Amino acid sequence: MSDSDDFSEIECELVLNGAGGRVLMSGSVIDEFMALDSRKQAQLLSRAKLWADGVRLTREQFNGIEGRCGGANDRMLVALKTSKAMKTRLYGFVRHYRDQRTLLIVDMDTAKKQDKANPRILKRAKAAAVSLDERCGD
């Protein structure tokens, strides 16, 4: 691992790189993600890889408008999603970080029972996004 792959200063780990960007995951989400069954992990990682390669994802795979996070930069919360039957979401935001387009995953919802997002989890994800965005600096 090179220094450019070390994101410990913002408490994140590199999940993958692609031609169009990279995906980082907050350390607070990694254990929960690793506890998912392998099918859900694979589906979310395949969608993250598509995003990182610059492929336009469908509405069933990615929601780019989960709401504004607030904070100094007021980033948009986004979600990578599994199929409708499994209903797991990874929440994060997109920004340029270290000169590269980056999707930073800050929270997840593994117990989603309906198509509509859980407002309590959205609020928590938005707060986590603002906190991580501030640690990233300008």
Short mmCIF file of C-alpha atoms in Angstrom, two decimals:
data_model
loop_
_atom_site.label_atom_id
_atom_site.label_comp_id
_atom_site.label_asym_id
_atom_site.label_seq_id
_atom_site.Cartn_x
_atom_site.Cartn_y
_atom_site.Cartn_z
CA MET A 1 0.00 0.00 0.00
CA SER A 2 1.36 3.41 -0.93
CA ASP A 3 0.95 6.59 1.09
CA SER A 4 -1.64 7.70 -1.45
CA ASP A 5 -3.75 4.68 -0.41
CA ASP A 6 -3.60 5.56 3.31
CA PHE A 7 -6.68 7.45 4.46
CA SER A 8 -6.30 6.92 8.19
CA GLU A 9 -6.23 10.67 8.84
CA ILE A 10 -9.93 10.76 7.92
CA GLU A 11 -10.63 7.32 9.44
CA CYS A 12 -11.47 5.71 6.08
CA GLU A 13 -10.23 2.79 4.03
CA LEU A 14 -9.89 2.53 0.28
CA VAL A 15 -12.52 0.13 -1.04
CA LEU A 16 -11.65 0.41 -4.73
CA ASN A 17 -10.27 2.58 -7.51
CA GLY A 18 -11.73 2.99 -10.96
CA ALA A 19 -11.17 4.95 -14.14
CA GLY A 20 -13.63 7.63 -13.01
CA GLY A 21 -13.00 7.83 -9.27
CA ARG A 22 -12.50 5.91 -6.07
CA VAL A 23 -14.64 4.70 -3.18
CA LEU A 24 -13.63 5.12 0.48
CA MET A 25 -15.50 3.65 3.43
CA SER A 26 -15.57 5.08 6.93
CA GLY A 27 -14.05 2.80 9.55
CA SER A 28 -17.34 2.96 11.46
CA VAL A 29 -19.13 1.23 8.55
CA ILE A 30 -16.56 -1.44 7.63
CA ASP A 31 -17.40 -3.95 10.39
CA GLU A 32 -21.11 -3.73 9.66
CA PHE A 33 -20.43 -4.09 5.92
CA MET A 34 -18.23 -7.13 6.50
CA ALA A 35 -21.03 -8.73 8.56
CA LEU A 36 -23.36 -8.69 5.53
CA ASP A 37 -23.83 -11.93 3.67
CA SER A 38 -21.46 -12.32 0.73
CA ARG A 39 -24.22 -11.84 -1.87
CA LYS A 40 -25.14 -8.40 -0.53
CA GLN A 41 -21.46 -7.42 -0.23
CA ALA A 42 -20.81 -8.50 -3.82
CA GLN A 43 -23.82 -6.60 -5.15
CA LEU A 44 -22.88 -3.38 -3.34
CA LEU A 45 -19.23 -3.68 -4.37
CA SER A 46 -20.19 -4.27 -8.00
CA ARG A 47 -22.30 -1.11 -7.97
CA ALA A 48 -19.46 0.82 -6.28
CA LYS A 49 -17.07 -0.43 -8.99
CA LEU A 50 -19.43 0.71 -11.73
CA TRP A 51 -19.66 4.14 -10.07
CA ALA A 52 -15.84 4.31 -9.75
CA ASP A 53 -15.50 3.41 -13.44
CA GLY A 54 -17.79 6.30 -14.36
CA VAL A 55 -20.74 4.13 -15.43
CA ARG A 56 -24.15 5.75 -14.99
CA LEU A 57 -26.13 3.62 -12.54
CA THR A 58 -29.87 3.08 -12.63
CA ARG A 59 -32.24 4.49 -10.01
CA GLU A 60 -32.54 0.96 -8.57
CA GLN A 61 -28.75 0.81 -8.08
CA PHE A 62 -27.96 4.38 -7.00
CA ASN A 63 -29.89 7.31 -5.60
CA GLY A 64 -28.02 10.57 -6.07
CA ILE A 65 -30.56 12.70 -4.18
CA GLU A 66 -31.13 11.41 -0.64
CA GLY A 67 -31.14 15.02 0.57
CA ARG A 68 -28.71 17.80 1.46
CA CYS A 69 -26.38 17.16 4.39
CA GLY A 70 -25.98 20.73 5.63
CA GLY A 71 -22.64 21.89 6.95
CA ALA A 72 -20.24 24.30 5.26
CA ASN A 73 -20.36 22.54 1.86
CA ASP A 74 -23.95 21.22 2.04
CA ARG A 75 -23.12 18.03 0.09
CA MET A 76 -25.83 15.80 -1.34
CA LEU A 77 -26.28 12.46 0.41
CA VAL A 78 -26.27 9.54 -2.06
CA ALA A 79 -27.03 5.82 -1.72
CA LEU A 80 -25.71 2.66 -3.34
CA LYS A 81 -28.48 0.06 -3.19
CA THR A 82 -28.88 -3.69 -3.44
CA SER A 83 -31.80 -5.19 -5.33
CA LYS A 84 -35.30 -4.43 -4.14
CA ALA A 85 -35.60 -7.84 -2.49
CA MET A 86 -32.54 -7.28 -0.26
CA LYS A 87 -33.00 -3.56 0.46
CA THR A 88 -29.58 -2.69 1.88
CA ARG A 89 -28.14 0.80 1.30
CA LEU A 90 -24.72 2.37 1.69
CA TYR A 91 -24.96 6.12 2.30
CA GLY A 92 -22.26 8.61 1.43
CA PHE A 93 -21.37 11.74 -0.50
CA VAL A 94 -19.25 12.66 -3.50
CA ARG A 95 -16.44 15.21 -3.48
CA HIS A 96 -12.99 15.78 -4.87
CA TYR A 97 -10.48 14.52 -2.33
CA ARG A 98 -6.74 14.44 -2.97
CA ASP A 99 -7.37 15.51 -6.56
CA GLN A 100 -9.72 12.64 -7.37
CA ARG A 101 -13.48 12.23 -7.59
CA THR A 102 -14.34 10.25 -4.47
CA LEU A 103 -17.42 8.58 -3.06
CA LEU A 104 -17.09 8.53 0.74
CA ILE A 105 -19.36 5.95 2.42
CA VAL A 106 -20.39 7.08 5.92
CA ASP A 107 -23.34 4.89 6.98
CA MET A 108 -25.50 1.96 5.98
CA ASP A 109 -29.00 0.64 6.45
CA THR A 110 -29.16 -3.15 6.55
CA ALA A 111 -32.69 -3.46 7.91
CA LYS A 112 -34.54 -1.49 5.28
CA LYS A 113 -38.09 -2.82 5.09
CA GLN A 114 -39.61 -0.42 2.57
CA ASP A 115 -38.64 1.56 -0.53
CA LYS A 116 -38.60 4.85 1.39
CA ALA A 117 -35.45 5.59 3.41
CA ASN A 118 -35.58 5.58 7.21
CA PRO A 119 -35.56 9.27 8.32
CA ARG A 120 -33.60 8.47 11.50
CA ILE A 121 -30.84 6.73 9.52
CA LEU A 122 -30.80 9.52 6.91
CA LYS A 123 -30.33 12.10 9.67
CA ARG A 124 -27.47 10.05 11.19
CA ALA A 125 -25.86 9.59 7.76
CA LYS A 126 -26.07 13.31 7.00
CA ALA A 127 -24.39 14.18 10.31
CA ALA A 128 -21.64 11.62 9.60
CA ALA A 129 -21.17 13.08 6.11
CA VAL A 130 -20.76 16.62 7.46
CA SER A 131 -18.23 15.41 10.05
CA LEU A 132 -16.18 13.48 7.48
CA ASP A 133 -16.36 16.30 4.94
CA GLU A 134 -14.93 18.69 7.54
CA ARG A 135 -12.05 16.25 8.27
CA CYS A 136 -11.26 16.11 4.53
CA GLY A 137 -10.56 19.85 4.45
CA ASP A 138 -10.71 21.93 1.28
#
